Short mmCIF file of C-alpha atoms in Angstrom, two decimals:
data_model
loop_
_atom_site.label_atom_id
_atom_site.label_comp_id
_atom_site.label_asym_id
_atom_site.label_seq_id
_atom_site.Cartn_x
_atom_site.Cartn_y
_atom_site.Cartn_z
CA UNK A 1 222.88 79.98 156.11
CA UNK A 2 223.69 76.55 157.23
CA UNK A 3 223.77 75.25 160.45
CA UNK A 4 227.31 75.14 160.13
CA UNK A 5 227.71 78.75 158.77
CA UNK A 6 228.83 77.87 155.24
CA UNK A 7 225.91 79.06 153.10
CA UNK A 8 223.73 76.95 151.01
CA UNK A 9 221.43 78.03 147.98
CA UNK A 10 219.25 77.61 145.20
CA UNK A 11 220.84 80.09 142.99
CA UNK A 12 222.00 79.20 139.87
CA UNK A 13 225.10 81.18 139.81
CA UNK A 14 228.47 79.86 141.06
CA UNK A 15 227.72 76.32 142.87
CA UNK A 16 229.96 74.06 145.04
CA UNK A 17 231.64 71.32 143.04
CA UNK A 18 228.90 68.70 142.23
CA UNK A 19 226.01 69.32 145.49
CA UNK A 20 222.66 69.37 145.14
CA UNK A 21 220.08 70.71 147.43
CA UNK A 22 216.47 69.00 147.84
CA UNK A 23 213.83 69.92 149.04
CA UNK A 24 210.22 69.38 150.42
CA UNK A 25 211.37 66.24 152.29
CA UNK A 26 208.49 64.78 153.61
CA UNK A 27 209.30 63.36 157.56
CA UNK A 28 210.36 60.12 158.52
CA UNK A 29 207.79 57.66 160.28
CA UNK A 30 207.96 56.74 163.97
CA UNK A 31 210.33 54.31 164.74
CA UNK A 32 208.04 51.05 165.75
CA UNK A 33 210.95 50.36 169.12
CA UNK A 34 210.12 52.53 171.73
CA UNK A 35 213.21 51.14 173.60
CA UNK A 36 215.53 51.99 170.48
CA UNK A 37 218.30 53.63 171.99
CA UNK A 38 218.99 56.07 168.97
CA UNK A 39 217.21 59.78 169.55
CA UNK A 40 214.40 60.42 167.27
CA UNK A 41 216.11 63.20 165.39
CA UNK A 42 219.37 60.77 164.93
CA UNK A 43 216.86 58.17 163.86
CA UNK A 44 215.67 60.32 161.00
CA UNK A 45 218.49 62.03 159.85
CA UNK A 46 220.34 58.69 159.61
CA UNK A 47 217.11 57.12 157.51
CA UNK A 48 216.91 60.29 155.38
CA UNK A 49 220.54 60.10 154.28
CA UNK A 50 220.64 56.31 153.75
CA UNK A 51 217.59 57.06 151.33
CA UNK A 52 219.10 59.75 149.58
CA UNK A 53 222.39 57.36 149.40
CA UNK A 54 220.66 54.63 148.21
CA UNK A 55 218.42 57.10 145.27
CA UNK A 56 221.37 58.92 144.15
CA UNK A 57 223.52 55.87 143.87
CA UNK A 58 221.70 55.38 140.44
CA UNK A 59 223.66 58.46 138.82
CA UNK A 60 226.54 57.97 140.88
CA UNK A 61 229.17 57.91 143.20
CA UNK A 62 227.32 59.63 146.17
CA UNK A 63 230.62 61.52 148.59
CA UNK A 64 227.71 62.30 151.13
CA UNK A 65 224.40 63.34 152.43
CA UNK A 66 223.52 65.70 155.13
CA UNK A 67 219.86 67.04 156.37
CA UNK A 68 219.83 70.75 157.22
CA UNK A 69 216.72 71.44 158.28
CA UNK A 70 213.53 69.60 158.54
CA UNK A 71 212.39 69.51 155.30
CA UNK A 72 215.75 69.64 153.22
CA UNK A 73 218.88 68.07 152.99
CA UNK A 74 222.58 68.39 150.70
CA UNK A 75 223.35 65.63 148.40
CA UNK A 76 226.97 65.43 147.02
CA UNK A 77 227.96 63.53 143.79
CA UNK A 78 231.59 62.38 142.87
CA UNK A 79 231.24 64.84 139.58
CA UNK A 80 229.15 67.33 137.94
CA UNK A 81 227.68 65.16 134.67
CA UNK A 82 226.23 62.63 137.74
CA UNK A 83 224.63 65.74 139.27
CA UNK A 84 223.21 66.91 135.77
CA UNK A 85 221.81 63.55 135.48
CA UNK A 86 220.31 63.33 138.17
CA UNK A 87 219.02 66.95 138.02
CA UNK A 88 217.42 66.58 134.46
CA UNK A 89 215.85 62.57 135.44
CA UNK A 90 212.08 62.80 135.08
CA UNK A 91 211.68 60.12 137.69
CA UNK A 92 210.23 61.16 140.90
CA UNK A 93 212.66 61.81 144.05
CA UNK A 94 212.55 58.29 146.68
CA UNK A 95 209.00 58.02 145.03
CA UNK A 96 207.70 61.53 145.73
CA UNK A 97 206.69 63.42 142.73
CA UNK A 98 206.35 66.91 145.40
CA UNK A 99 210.49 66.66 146.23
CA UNK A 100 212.37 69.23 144.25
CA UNK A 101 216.24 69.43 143.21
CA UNK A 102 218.41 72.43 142.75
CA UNK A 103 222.09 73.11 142.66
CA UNK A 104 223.31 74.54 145.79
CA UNK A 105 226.24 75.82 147.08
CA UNK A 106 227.29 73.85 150.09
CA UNK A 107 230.58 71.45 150.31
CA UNK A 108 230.03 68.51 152.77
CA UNK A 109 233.91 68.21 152.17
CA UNK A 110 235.49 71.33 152.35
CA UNK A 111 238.87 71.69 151.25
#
């Protein structure tokens, strides 16, 4: 389950309107400003989602981005045929050949 309690898979049965899990997230540098005030964790959750924003942005309309644990995170696309696309791209994930997609069932915006 989620951090959150609302449960998140792989499965390919019924899926939340247009999310998609990835996985094998590799971690986020060190930040070079020892006097940043942002936490570490903040630091890399905020980098990971901008990334994801910015890689998904090429299918479409990205609603969100969330990381839910340390190596995976919830993407959500504005509708199902971006997701597909996105899902069936040969390209490598931000550059990483070893990050996987899957649907999953999670809503960063539920109803």
């Amino acid at each position: 389950q989620s951090p959150q309690g609302r449960e998140w898979s792989s499965g390919p049965e019924v899926f939340s309107k247009c999310s998609l899990v990835v996985f094998n997230l590799p971690p986020v540098p060190p930040t070079s400003h020892p006097n940043s005030f942002e936490d570490s964790r903040e630091r890399e959750n905020r980098v990971v989602c901008e990334s994801l924003h910015t890689h998904f942005s090429q299918y479409g309309v990205v609603l969100g981005a969330k990381k839910v644990s340390a190596n995976s995170a919830i993407v959500q696309l504005s509708r199902r045929s971006e997701a597909e696309a996105a899902l069936r791209s040969p390209g490598a994930v931000l550059g990483n050949r070893f990050i996987k997609l899957d649907w999953a069932r999670y809503d960063l915006y539920p109803d």
